[in-house]
Amino acid sequence: KQEVTQIPAALSVPEGENLVLNCSFTDSAIYNLQWFRQDPGKGLTSLLLIQSSQREQTSGRLNASLDKSSGRSTLYIAASQPGDSATYLCAVTNNAGNMLTFGGGTRLMVKP
Amino acid sequence: DAGITQSPRHKVTETGTPVTLRCHQTENHRYMYWYRQDPGHGLRLIHYSYGVKDTDKGEVSDGYSVSRSKTEDFLLTLESATSSQTSVYFCATSSGGQETQYFGPGTRLLVL
């Protein structure tokens, strides 16, 4: 059974810092990996999707990397802003494409 | 946003009563999903649909049933609600099983 772990569970940083969120998964037989953002009381917003054949994806200040063989992904946020405060979730899609397994999330607070 | 609405947004019900949650999408996505989100467990897949009248079970399907009679609507039914089904329920859609999933705003269900 796939298990996805995110460390740290919570993170507080001052505005302007660059930061890295970590995601690890136990079964490397994945089709892709997605990073989502969730604001309190809201649904999830997709940030980046990395196919299993890719090493990284970038969108603005966000960069996500994937090392499938070691079962790890990182989300790099450059020059963090208070508006980045949210919970960040990673999720992996199995090879059959019918199951998304989520990590527990990292709750990020960026202080002005 | 993929034009996903969920109804109701909040519901309080009593143990043993039936409850139906509705997900409606305007993007003509083929796949639709129901998740529940609980502290300590993260997001877990309940059921999903890969086409009209085509559904399958997810990780935590016991006590839940689904129906999809039209592309745009996916219903989740708790036949006899229990307190353990108190949760936040999210609907999601995607154009393909391995594509980005788009989430609705969620339904908060309290079973007393």
JSON list of C-alpha atoms in Angstrom, two decimals:
[
{"chain": "A", "resi": 1, "resn": "LYS", "atom": "CA", "xyz": [0.00, 0.00, 0.00]},
{"chain": "A", "resi": 2, "resn": "GLN", "atom": "CA", "xyz": [1.34, 3.41, -0.99]},
{"chain": "A", "resi": 3, "resn": "GLU", "atom": "CA", "xyz": [2.20, 5.73, 1.87]},
{"chain": "A", "resi": 4, "resn": "VAL", "atom": "CA", "xyz": [3.06, 9.39, 1.42]},
{"chain": "A", "resi": 5, "resn": "THR", "atom": "CA", "xyz": [4.81, 11.35, 4.14]},
{"chain": "A", "resi": 6, "resn": "GLN", "atom": "CA", "xyz": [5.42, 15.09, 4.32]},
{"chain": "A", "resi": 7, "resn": "ILE", "atom": "CA", "xyz": [7.99, 16.69, 6.54]},
{"chain": "A", "resi": 8, "resn": "PRO", "atom": "CA", "xyz": [7.83, 19.05, 8.33]},
{"chain": "A", "resi": 9, "resn": "ALA", "atom": "CA", "xyz": [4.19, 19.03, 9.39]},
{"chain": "A", "resi": 10, "resn": "ALA", "atom": "CA", "xyz": [4.36, 22.74, 10.10]},
{"chain": "A", "resi": 11, "resn": "LEU", "atom": "CA", "xyz": [6.78, 25.49, 9.20]},
{"chain": "A", "resi": 12, "resn": "SER", "atom": "CA", "xyz": [6.98, 29.16, 10.12]},
{"chain": "A", "resi": 13, "resn": "VAL", "atom": "CA", "xyz": [9.37, 31.47, 8.26]},
{"chain": "A", "resi": 14, "resn": "PRO", "atom": "CA", "xyz": [9.90, 35.22, 7.88]},
{"chain": "A", "resi": 15, "resn": "GLU", "atom": "CA", "xyz": [8.90, 36.86, 4.64]},
{"chain": "A", "resi": 16, "resn": "GLY", "atom": "CA", "xyz": [11.50, 36.68, 1.87]},
{"chain": "A", "resi": 17, "resn": "GLU", "atom": "CA", "xyz": [13.02, 33.36, 2.83]},
{"chain": "A", "resi": 18, "resn": "ASN", "atom": "CA", "xyz": [13.50, 30.58, 0.34]},
{"chain": "A", "resi": 19, "resn": "LEU", "atom": "CA", "xyz": [12.12, 27.31, 1.63]},
{"chain": "A", "resi": 20, "resn": "VAL", "atom": "CA", "xyz": [11.84, 23.64, 0.80]},
{"chain": "A", "resi": 21, "resn": "LEU", "atom": "CA", "xyz": [8.96, 21.30, 1.56]},
{"chain": "A", "resi": 22, "resn": "ASN", "atom": "CA", "xyz": [9.59, 17.56, 1.45]},
{"chain": "A", "resi": 23, "resn": "CYS", "atom": "CA", "xyz": [7.47, 14.65, 0.30]},
{"chain": "A", "resi": 24, "resn": "SER", "atom": "CA", "xyz": [8.39, 10.97, 0.34]},
{"chain": "A", "resi": 25, "resn": "PHE", "atom": "CA", "xyz": [6.50, 7.94, -0.93]},
{"chain": "A", "resi": 26, "resn": "THR", "atom": "CA", "xyz": [7.03, 4.23, -0.35]},
{"chain": "A", "resi": 27, "resn": "ASP", "atom": "CA", "xyz": [6.16, 2.74, -3.76]},
{"chain": "A", "resi": 28, "resn": "SER", "atom": "CA", "xyz": [8.12, 4.16, -6.66]},
{"chain": "A", "resi": 29, "resn": "ALA", "atom": "CA", "xyz": [5.67, 2.72, -9.22]},
{"chain": "A", "resi": 30, "resn": "ILE", "atom": "CA", "xyz": [3.88, 6.00, -9.73]},
{"chain": "A", "resi": 31, "resn": "TYR", "atom": "CA", "xyz": [2.46, 7.68, -12.83]},
{"chain": "A", "resi": 32, "resn": "ASN", "atom": "CA", "xyz": [2.88, 11.24, -11.61]},
{"chain": "A", "resi": 33, "resn": "LEU", "atom": "CA", "xyz": [3.14, 13.42, -8.52]},
{"chain": "A", "resi": 34, "resn": "GLN", "atom": "CA", "xyz": [1.14, 16.54, -7.81]},
{"chain": "A", "resi": 35, "resn": "TRP", "atom": "CA", "xyz": [1.57, 19.41, -5.40]},
{"chain": "A", "resi": 36, "resn": "PHE", "atom": "CA", "xyz": [-1.55, 21.16, -4.12]},
{"chain": "A", "resi": 37, "resn": "ARG", "atom": "CA", "xyz": [-2.25, 24.16, -1.96]},
{"chain": "A", "resi": 38, "resn": "GLN", "atom": "CA", "xyz": [-5.14, 24.30, 0.51]},
{"chain": "A", "resi": 39, "resn": "ASP", "atom": "CA", "xyz": [-6.27, 27.48, 2.23]},
{"chain": "A", "resi": 40, "resn": "PRO", "atom": "CA", "xyz": [-8.22, 27.16, 5.51]},
{"chain": "A", "resi": 41, "resn": "GLY", "atom": "CA", "xyz": [-11.79, 26.07, 4.91]},
{"chain": "A", "resi": 42, "resn": "LYS", "atom": "CA", "xyz": [-11.27, 25.79, 1.17]},
{"chain": "A", "resi": 43, "resn": "GLY", "atom": "CA", "xyz": [-10.70, 23.12, -1.44]},
{"chain": "A", "resi": 44, "resn": "LEU", "atom": "CA", "xyz": [-7.41, 22.18, -3.00]},
{"chain": "A", "resi": 45, "resn": "THR", "atom": "CA", "xyz": [-5.72, 24.09, -5.80]},
{"chain": "A", "resi": 46, "resn": "SER", "atom": "CA", "xyz": [-3.30, 22.27, -8.07]},
{"chain": "A", "resi": 47, "resn": "LEU", "atom": "CA", "xyz": [0.14, 23.91, -8.19]},
{"chain": "A", "resi": 48, "resn": "LEU", "atom": "CA", "xyz": [2.36, 21.57, -10.18]},
{"chain": "A", "resi": 49, "resn": "LEU", "atom": "CA", "xyz": [2.15, 18.13, -11.75]},
{"chain": "A", "resi": 50, "resn": "ILE", "atom": "CA", "xyz": [5.32, 16.17, -12.49]},
{"chain": "A", "resi": 51, "resn": "GLN", "atom": "CA", "xyz": [5.13, 13.12, -14.74]},
{"chain": "A", "resi": 52, "resn": "SER", "atom": "CA", "xyz": [7.16, 10.11, -13.59]},
{"chain": "A", "resi": 53, "resn": "SER", "atom": "CA", "xyz": [9.52, 10.60, -16.52]},
{"chain": "A", "resi": 54, "resn": "GLN", "atom": "CA", "xyz": [10.27, 14.20, -15.53]},
{"chain": "A", "resi": 55, "resn": "ARG", "atom": "CA", "xyz": [12.73, 15.52, -12.99]},
{"chain": "A", "resi": 56, "resn": "GLU", "atom": "CA", "xyz": [11.20, 18.90, -12.25]},
{"chain": "A", "resi": 57, "resn": "GLN", "atom": "CA", "xyz": [8.51, 21.43, -13.02]},
{"chain": "A", "resi": 58, "resn": "THR", "atom": "CA", "xyz": [8.48, 25.16, -12.49]},
{"chain": "A", "resi": 59, "resn": "SER", "atom": "CA", "xyz": [5.70, 27.69, -12.14]},
{"chain": "A", "resi": 60, "resn": "GLY", "atom": "CA", "xyz": [6.64, 31.22, -11.15]},
{"chain": "A", "resi": 61, "resn": "ARG", "atom": "CA", "xyz": [8.34, 31.13, -7.74]},
{"chain": "A", "resi": 62, "resn": "LEU", "atom": "CA", "xyz": [7.60, 27.42, -7.33]},
{"chain": "A", "resi": 63, "resn": "ASN", "atom": "CA", "xyz": [9.85, 24.59, -8.40]},
{"chain": "A", "resi": 64, "resn": "ALA", "atom": "CA", "xyz": [9.06, 20.94, -7.78]},
{"chain": "A", "resi": 65, "resn": "SER", "atom": "CA", "xyz": [11.54, 18.12, -8.24]},
{"chain": "A", "resi": 66, "resn": "LEU", "atom": "CA", "xyz": [10.99, 14.40, -8.42]},
{"chain": "A", "resi": 67, "resn": "ASP", "atom": "CA", "xyz": [13.41, 11.55, -7.72]},
{"chain": "A", "resi": 68, "resn": "LYS", "atom": "CA", "xyz": [11.23, 8.54, -8.41]},
{"chain": "A", "resi": 69, "resn": "SER", "atom": "CA", "xyz": [13.84, 5.93, -7.64]},
{"chain": "A", "resi": 70, "resn": "SER", "atom": "CA", "xyz": [14.40, 7.24, -4.12]},
{"chain": "A", "resi": 71, "resn": "GLY", "atom": "CA", "xyz": [10.72, 8.02, -3.59]},
{"chain": "A", "resi": 72, "resn": "ARG", "atom": "CA", "xyz": [11.17, 11.73, -2.94]},
{"chain": "A", "resi": 73, "resn": "SER", "atom": "CA", "xyz": [9.90, 15.08, -4.14]},
{"chain": "A", "resi": 74, "resn": "THR", "atom": "CA", "xyz": [10.61, 18.59, -2.99]},
{"chain": "A", "resi": 75, "resn": "LEU", "atom": "CA", "xyz": [8.70, 21.82, -3.46]},
{"chain": "A", "resi": 76, "resn": "TYR", "atom": "CA", "xyz": [10.91, 24.87, -3.47]},
{"chain": "A", "resi": 77, "resn": "ILE", "atom": "CA", "xyz": [9.31, 28.25, -2.83]},
{"chain": "A", "resi": 78, "resn": "ALA", "atom": "CA", "xyz": [11.47, 31.25, -3.62]},
{"chain": "A", "resi": 79, "resn": "ALA", "atom": "CA", "xyz": [11.19, 34.60, -1.88]},
{"chain": "A", "resi": 80, "resn": "SER", "atom": "CA", "xyz": [8.25, 33.56, 0.28]},
{"chain": "A", "resi": 81, "resn": "GLN", "atom": "CA", "xyz": [5.37, 36.00, 0.87]},
{"chain": "A", "resi": 82, "resn": "PRO", "atom": "CA", "xyz": [2.61, 36.14, 3.51]},
{"chain": "A", "resi": 83, "resn": "GLY", "atom": "CA", "xyz": [0.16, 35.15, 0.77]},
{"chain": "A", "resi": 84, "resn": "ASP", "atom": "CA", "xyz": [1.97, 31.82, 0.49]},
{"chain": "A", "resi": 85, "resn": "SER", "atom": "CA", "xyz": [0.66, 30.86, 3.92]},
{"chain": "A", "resi": 86, "resn": "ALA", "atom": "CA", "xyz": [-1.41, 27.72, 3.44]},
{"chain": "A", "resi": 87, "resn": "THR", "atom": "CA", "xyz": [-1.20, 23.95, 3.73]},
{"chain": "A", "resi": 88, "resn": "TYR", "atom": "CA", "xyz": [0.75, 22.27, 0.96]},
{"chain": "A", "resi": 89, "resn": "LEU", "atom": "CA", "xyz": [-0.11, 18.72, 0.01]},
{"chain": "A", "resi": 90, "resn": "CYS", "atom": "CA", "xyz": [1.66, 16.28, -2.24]},
{"chain": "A", "resi": 91, "resn": "ALA", "atom": "CA", "xyz": [-0.09, 13.34, -3.86]},
{"chain": "A", "resi": 92, "resn": "VAL", "atom": "CA", "xyz": [1.03, 10.47, -6.07]},
{"chain": "A", "resi": 93, "resn": "THR", "atom": "CA", "xyz": [-0.98, 8.78, -8.80]},
{"chain": "A", "resi": 94, "resn": "ASN", "atom": "CA", "xyz": [-0.58, 5.02, -9.11]},
{"chain": "A", "resi": 95, "resn": "ASN", "atom": "CA", "xyz": [0.37, 3.47, -12.44]},
{"chain": "A", "resi": 96, "resn": "ALA", "atom": "CA", "xyz": [-3.21, 2.41, -13.13]},
{"chain": "A", "resi": 97, "resn": "GLY", "atom": "CA", "xyz": [-4.18, 6.06, -12.90]},
{"chain": "A", "resi": 98, "resn": "ASN", "atom": "CA", "xyz": [-7.17, 5.42, -10.68]},
{"chain": "A", "resi": 99, "resn": "MET", "atom": "CA", "xyz": [-5.83, 6.27, -7.26]},
{"chain": "A", "resi": 100, "resn": "LEU", "atom": "CA", "xyz": [-4.36, 9.43, -5.82]},
{"chain": "A", "resi": 101, "resn": "THR", "atom": "CA", "xyz": [-2.66, 9.00, -2.44]},
{"chain": "A", "resi": 102, "resn": "PHE", "atom": "CA", "xyz": [-2.11, 12.14, -0.40]},
{"chain": "A", "resi": 103, "resn": "GLY", "atom": "CA", "xyz": [0.44, 13.07, 2.21]},
{"chain": "A", "resi": 104, "resn": "GLY", "atom": "CA", "xyz": [-0.64, 14.69, 5.46]},
{"chain": "A", "resi": 105, "resn": "GLY", "atom": "CA", "xyz": [0.46, 18.14, 4.33]},
{"chain": "A", "resi": 106, "resn": "THR", "atom": "CA", "xyz": [2.84, 20.84, 5.53]},
{"chain": "A", "resi": 107, "resn": "ARG", "atom": "CA", "xyz": [1.20, 23.86, 7.15]},
{"chain": "A", "resi": 108, "resn": "LEU", "atom": "CA", "xyz": [3.22, 26.92, 6.14]},
{"chain": "A", "resi": 109, "resn": "MET", "atom": "CA", "xyz": [3.07, 30.32, 7.78]},
{"chain": "A", "resi": 110, "resn": "VAL", "atom": "CA", "xyz": [5.03, 33.21, 6.30]},
{"chain": "A", "resi": 111, "resn": "LYS", "atom": "CA", "xyz": [5.32, 36.08, 8.72]},
{"chain": "A", "resi": 112, "resn": "PRO", "atom": "CA", "xyz": [5.54, 39.70, 7.48]},
{"chain": "B", "resi": 1, "resn": "ASP", "atom": "CA", "xyz": [-11.21, 26.57, -11.28]},
{"chain": "B", "resi": 2, "resn": "ALA", "atom": "CA", "xyz": [-12.92, 23.73, -13.15]},
{"chain": "B", "resi": 3, "resn": "GLY", "atom": "CA", "xyz": [-16.41, 24.95, -12.33]},
{"chain": "B", "resi": 4, "resn": "ILE", "atom": "CA", "xyz": [-17.11, 22.47, -9.55]},
{"chain": "B", "resi": 5, "resn": "THR", "atom": "CA", "xyz": [-19.86, 23.07, -7.05]},
{"chain": "B", "resi": 6, "resn": "GLN", "atom": "CA", "xyz": [-20.89, 20.96, -4.10]},
{"chain": "B", "resi": 7, "resn": "SER", "atom": "CA", "xyz": [-24.19, 20.95, -2.27]},
{"chain": "B", "resi": 8, "resn": "PRO", "atom": "CA", "xyz": [-24.95, 21.31, 0.48]},
{"chain": "B", "resi": 9, "resn": "ARG", "atom": "CA", "xyz": [-21.88, 23.12, 1.79]},
{"chain": "B", "resi": 10, "resn": "HIS", "atom": "CA", "xyz": [-22.78, 22.33, 5.40]},
{"chain": "B", "resi": 11, "resn": "LYS", "atom": "CA", "xyz": [-25.04, 19.69, 6.88]},
{"chain": "B", "resi": 12, "resn": "VAL", "atom": "CA", "xyz": [-25.91, 18.44, 10.32]},
{"chain": "B", "resi": 13, "resn": "THR", "atom": "CA", "xyz": [-27.73, 15.14, 10.56]},
{"chain": "B", "resi": 14, "resn": "GLU", "atom": "CA", "xyz": [-28.51, 12.40, 13.02]},
{"chain": "B", "resi": 15, "resn": "THR", "atom": "CA", "xyz": [-27.09, 8.90, 13.22]},
{"chain": "B", "resi": 16, "resn": "GLY", "atom": "CA", "xyz": [-29.04, 6.45, 11.10]},
{"chain": "B", "resi": 17, "resn": "THR", "atom": "CA", "xyz": [-30.43, 8.94, 8.60]},
{"chain": "B", "resi": 18, "resn": "PRO", "atom": "CA", "xyz": [-29.60, 8.82, 4.90]},
{"chain": "B", "resi": 19, "resn": "VAL", "atom": "CA", "xyz": [-27.56, 11.66, 3.44]},
{"chain": "B", "resi": 20, "resn": "THR", "atom": "CA", "xyz": [-26.81, 12.53, -0.18]},
{"chain": "B", "resi": 21, "resn": "LEU", "atom": "CA", "xyz": [-24.11, 14.93, -1.24]},
{"chain": "B", "resi": 22, "resn": "ARG", "atom": "CA", "xyz": [-24.03, 16.32, -4.75]},
{"chain": "B", "resi": 23, "resn": "CYS", "atom": "CA", "xyz": [-21.13, 17.33, -6.95]},
{"chain": "B", "resi": 24, "resn": "HIS", "atom": "CA", "xyz": [-21.77, 19.26, -10.15]},
{"chain": "B", "resi": 25, "resn": "GLN", "atom": "CA", "xyz": [-19.19, 20.15, -12.79]},
{"chain": "B", "resi": 26, "resn": "THR", "atom": "CA", "xyz": [-19.38, 22.26, -15.93]},
{"chain": "B", "resi": 27, "resn": "GLU", "atom": "CA", "xyz": [-16.08, 21.19, -17.53]},
{"chain": "B", "resi": 28, "resn": "ASN", "atom": "CA", "xyz": [-17.28, 17.97, -19.16]},
{"chain": "B", "resi": 29, "resn": "HIS", "atom": "CA", "xyz": [-14.54, 16.06, -17.35]},
{"chain": "B", "resi": 30, "resn": "ARG", "atom": "CA", "xyz": [-14.79, 12.31, -17.67]},
{"chain": "B", "resi": 31, "resn": "TYR", "atom": "CA", "xyz": [-13.46, 11.45, -14.20]},
{"chain": "B", "resi": 32, "resn": "MET", "atom": "CA", "xyz": [-15.05, 12.44, -10.92]},
{"chain": "B", "resi": 33, "resn": "TYR", "atom": "CA", "xyz": [-13.95, 11.59, -7.37]},
{"chain": "B", "resi": 34, "resn": "TRP", "atom": "CA", "xyz": [-15.19, 11.76, -3.81]},
{"chain": "B", "resi": 35, "resn": "TYR", "atom": "CA", "xyz": [-12.68, 12.21, -0.96]},
{"chain": "B", "resi": 36, "resn": "ARG", "atom": "CA", "xyz": [-12.99, 12.71, 2.75]},
{"chain": "B", "resi": 37, "resn": "GLN", "atom": "CA", "xyz": [-10.54, 14.77, 4.76]},
{"chain": "B", "resi": 38, "resn": "ASP", "atom": "CA", "xyz": [-9.98, 14.06, 8.44]},
{"chain": "B", "resi": 39, "resn": "PRO", "atom": "CA", "xyz": [-7.34, 15.27, 10.91]},
{"chain": "B", "resi": 40, "resn": "GLY", "atom": "CA", "xyz": [-4.61, 12.67, 11.19]},
{"chain": "B", "resi": 41, "resn": "HIS", "atom": "CA", "xyz": [-5.71, 10.83, 8.06]},
{"chain": "B", "resi": 42, "resn": "GLY", "atom": "CA", "xyz": [-5.40, 13.44, 5.36]},
{"chain": "B", "resi": 43, "resn": "LEU", "atom": "CA", "xyz": [-7.42, 13.07, 2.18]},
{"chain": "B", "resi": 44, "resn": "ARG", "atom": "CA", "xyz": [-8.67, 9.60, 1.33]},
{"chain": "B", "resi": 45, "resn": "LEU", "atom": "CA", "xyz": [-10.49, 8.43, -1.79]},
{"chain": "B", "resi": 46, "resn": "ILE", "atom": "CA", "xyz": [-14.01, 7.07, -1.20]},
{"chain": "B", "resi": 47, "resn": "HIS", "atom": "CA", "xyz": [-15.26, 6.31, -4.72]},
{"chain": "B", "resi": 48, "resn": "TYR", "atom": "CA", "xyz": [-14.54, 7.51, -8.21]},
{"chain": "B", "resi": 49, "resn": "SER", "atom": "CA", "xyz": [-16.22, 7.48, -11.59]},
{"chain": "B", "resi": 50, "resn": "TYR", "atom": "CA", "xyz": [-14.58, 7.08, -14.98]},
{"chain": "B", "resi": 51, "resn": "GLY", "atom": "CA", "xyz": [-17.72, 7.72, -17.02]},
{"chain": "B", "resi": 52, "resn": "VAL", "atom": "CA", "xyz": [-21.48, 7.82, -16.85]},
{"chain": "B", "resi": 53, "resn": "LYS", "atom": "CA", "xyz": [-22.67, 4.81, -14.86]},
{"chain": "B", "resi": 54, "resn": "ASP", "atom": "CA", "xyz": [-19.04, 3.65, -14.42]},
{"chain": "B", "resi": 55, "resn": "THR", "atom": "CA", "xyz": [-17.84, 3.77, -10.83]},
{"chain": "B", "resi": 56, "resn": "ASP", "atom": "CA", "xyz": [-15.33, 2.01, -8.63]},
{"chain": "B", "resi": 57, "resn": "LYS", "atom": "CA", "xyz": [-14.32, 1.86, -4.99]},
{"chain": "B", "resi": 58, "resn": "GLY", "atom": "CA", "xyz": [-11.53, 3.79, -3.38]},
{"chain": "B", "resi": 59, "resn": "GLU", "atom": "CA", "xyz": [-9.63, 3.31, -0.17]},
{"chain": "B", "resi": 60, "resn": "VAL", "atom": "CA", "xyz": [-12.51, 3.96, 2.28]},
{"chain": "B", "resi": 61, "resn": "SER", "atom": "CA", "xyz": [-15.71, 2.98, 0.48]},
{"chain": "B", "resi": 62, "resn": "ASP", "atom": "CA", "xyz": [-17.50, 1.06, 3.25]},
{"chain": "B", "resi": 63, "resn": "GLY", "atom": "CA", "xyz": [-20.78, 2.77, 4.21]},
{"chain": "B", "resi": 64, "resn": "TYR", "atom": "CA", "xyz": [-20.87, 4.87, 1.04]},
{"chain": "B", "resi": 65, "resn": "SER", "atom": "CA", "xyz": [-22.45, 4.47, -2.37]},
{"chain": "B", "resi": 66, "resn": "VAL", "atom": "CA", "xyz": [-22.26, 6.64, -5.47]},
{"chain": "B", "resi": 67, "resn": "SER", "atom": "CA", "xyz": [-24.18, 7.21, -8.66]},
{"chain": "B", "resi": 68, "resn": "ARG", "atom": "CA", "xyz": [-23.46, 9.02, -11.87]},
{"chain": "B", "resi": 69, "resn": "SER", "atom": "CA", "xyz": [-26.35, 9.27, -14.30]},
{"chain": "B", "resi": 70, "resn": "LYS", "atom": "CA", "xyz": [-25.01, 12.33, -16.14]},
{"chain": "B", "resi": 71, "resn": "THR", "atom": "CA", "xyz": [-21.53, 13.51, -16.98]},
{"chain": "B", "resi": 72, "resn": "GLU", "atom": "CA", "xyz": [-21.91, 16.62, -14.85]},
{"chain": "B", "resi": 73, "resn": "ASP", "atom": "CA", "xyz": [-23.29, 15.11, -11.64]},
{"chain": "B", "resi": 74, "resn": "PHE", "atom": "CA", "xyz": [-21.77, 12.69, -9.15]},
{"chain": "B", "resi": 75, "resn": "LEU", "atom": "CA", "xyz": [-23.75, 11.81, -6.04]},
{"chain": "B", "resi": 76, "resn": "LEU", "atom": "CA", "xyz": [-22.37, 10.40, -2.79]},
{"chain": "B", "resi": 77, "resn": "THR", "atom": "CA", "xyz": [-24.86, 8.67, -0.49]},
{"chain": "B", "resi": 78, "resn": "LEU", "atom": "CA", "xyz": [-24.45, 7.65, 3.11]},
{"chain": "B", "resi": 79, "resn": "GLU", "atom": "CA", "xyz": [-27.21, 5.08, 3.45]},
{"chain": "B", "resi": 80, "resn": "SER", "atom": "CA", "xyz": [-27.29, 5.25, 7.25]},
{"chain": "B", "resi": 81, "resn": "ALA", "atom": "CA", "xyz": [-25.00, 7.94, 8.60]},
{"chain": "B", "resi": 82, "resn": "THR", "atom": "CA", "xyz": [-22.71, 7.17, 11.54]},
{"chain": "B", "resi": 83, "resn": "SER", "atom": "CA", "xyz": [-20.66, 9.51, 13.74]},
{"chain": "B", "resi": 84, "resn": "SER", "atom": "CA", "xyz": [-17.48, 8.16, 12.13]},
{"chain": "B", "resi": 85, "resn": "GLN", "atom": "CA", "xyz": [-18.64, 9.71, 8.87]},
{"chain": "B", "resi": 86, "resn": "THR", "atom": "CA", "xyz": [-18.39, 13.21, 10.31]},
{"chain": "B", "resi": 87, "resn": "SER", "atom": "CA", "xyz": [-15.86, 14.77, 7.98]},
{"chain": "B", "resi": 88, "resn": "VAL", "atom": "CA", "xyz": [-15.22, 17.26, 5.22]},
{"chain": "B", "resi": 89, "resn": "TYR", "atom": "CA", "xyz": [-16.09, 15.78, 1.85]},
{"chain": "B", "resi": 90, "resn": "PHE", "atom": "CA", "xyz": [-14.43, 16.96, -1.34]},
{"chain": "B", "resi": 91, "resn": "CYS", "atom": "CA", "xyz": [-15.38, 16.28, -4.90]},
{"chain": "B", "resi": 92, "resn": "ALA", "atom": "CA", "xyz": [-12.77, 16.44, -7.66]},
{"chain": "B", "resi": 93, "resn": "THR", "atom": "CA", "xyz": [-12.76, 16.07, -11.43]},
{"chain": "B", "resi": 94, "resn": "SER", "atom": "CA", "xyz": [-10.17, 15.40, -14.09]},
{"chain": "B", "resi": 95, "resn": "SER", "atom": "CA", "xyz": [-10.15, 15.03, -17.85]},
{"chain": "B", "resi": 96, "resn": "GLY", "atom": "CA", "xyz": [-8.26, 11.74, -17.55]},
{"chain": "B", "resi": 97, "resn": "GLY", "atom": "CA", "xyz": [-7.33, 9.31, -14.79]},
{"chain": "B", "resi": 98, "resn": "GLN", "atom": "CA", "xyz": [-3.74, 10.54, -14.71]},
{"chain": "B", "resi": 99, "resn": "GLU", "atom": "CA", "xyz": [-4.40, 14.20, -15.26]},
{"chain": "B", "resi": 100, "resn": "THR", "atom": "CA", "xyz": [-4.56, 17.10, -12.82]},
{"chain": "B", "resi": 101, "resn": "GLN", "atom": "CA", "xyz": [-7.48, 16.89, -10.44]},
{"chain": "B", "resi": 102, "resn": "TYR", "atom": "CA", "xyz": [-9.57, 19.98, -9.73]},
{"chain": "B", "resi": 103, "resn": "PHE", "atom": "CA", "xyz": [-11.32, 20.20, -6.40]},
{"chain": "B", "resi": 104, "resn": "GLY", "atom": "CA", "xyz": [-14.63, 21.60, -5.27]},
{"chain": "B", "resi": 105, "resn": "PRO", "atom": "CA", "xyz": [-15.04, 23.78, -2.15]},
{"chain": "B", "resi": 106, "resn": "GLY", "atom": "CA", "xyz": [-16.02, 20.89, 0.13]},
{"chain": "B", "resi": 107, "resn": "THR", "atom": "CA", "xyz": [-19.02, 19.90, 2.25]},
{"chain": "B", "resi": 108, "resn": "ARG", "atom": "CA", "xyz": [-18.79, 19.86, 6.04]},
{"chain": "B", "resi": 109, "resn": "LEU", "atom": "CA", "xyz": [-20.90, 17.02, 7.42]},
{"chain": "B", "resi": 110, "resn": "LEU", "atom": "CA", "xyz": [-21.61, 16.57, 11.13]},
{"chain": "B", "resi": 111, "resn": "VAL", "atom": "CA", "xyz": [-23.35, 13.37, 12.21]},
{"chain": "B", "resi": 112, "resn": "LEU", "atom": "CA", "xyz": [-24.74, 13.59, 15.74]}
]
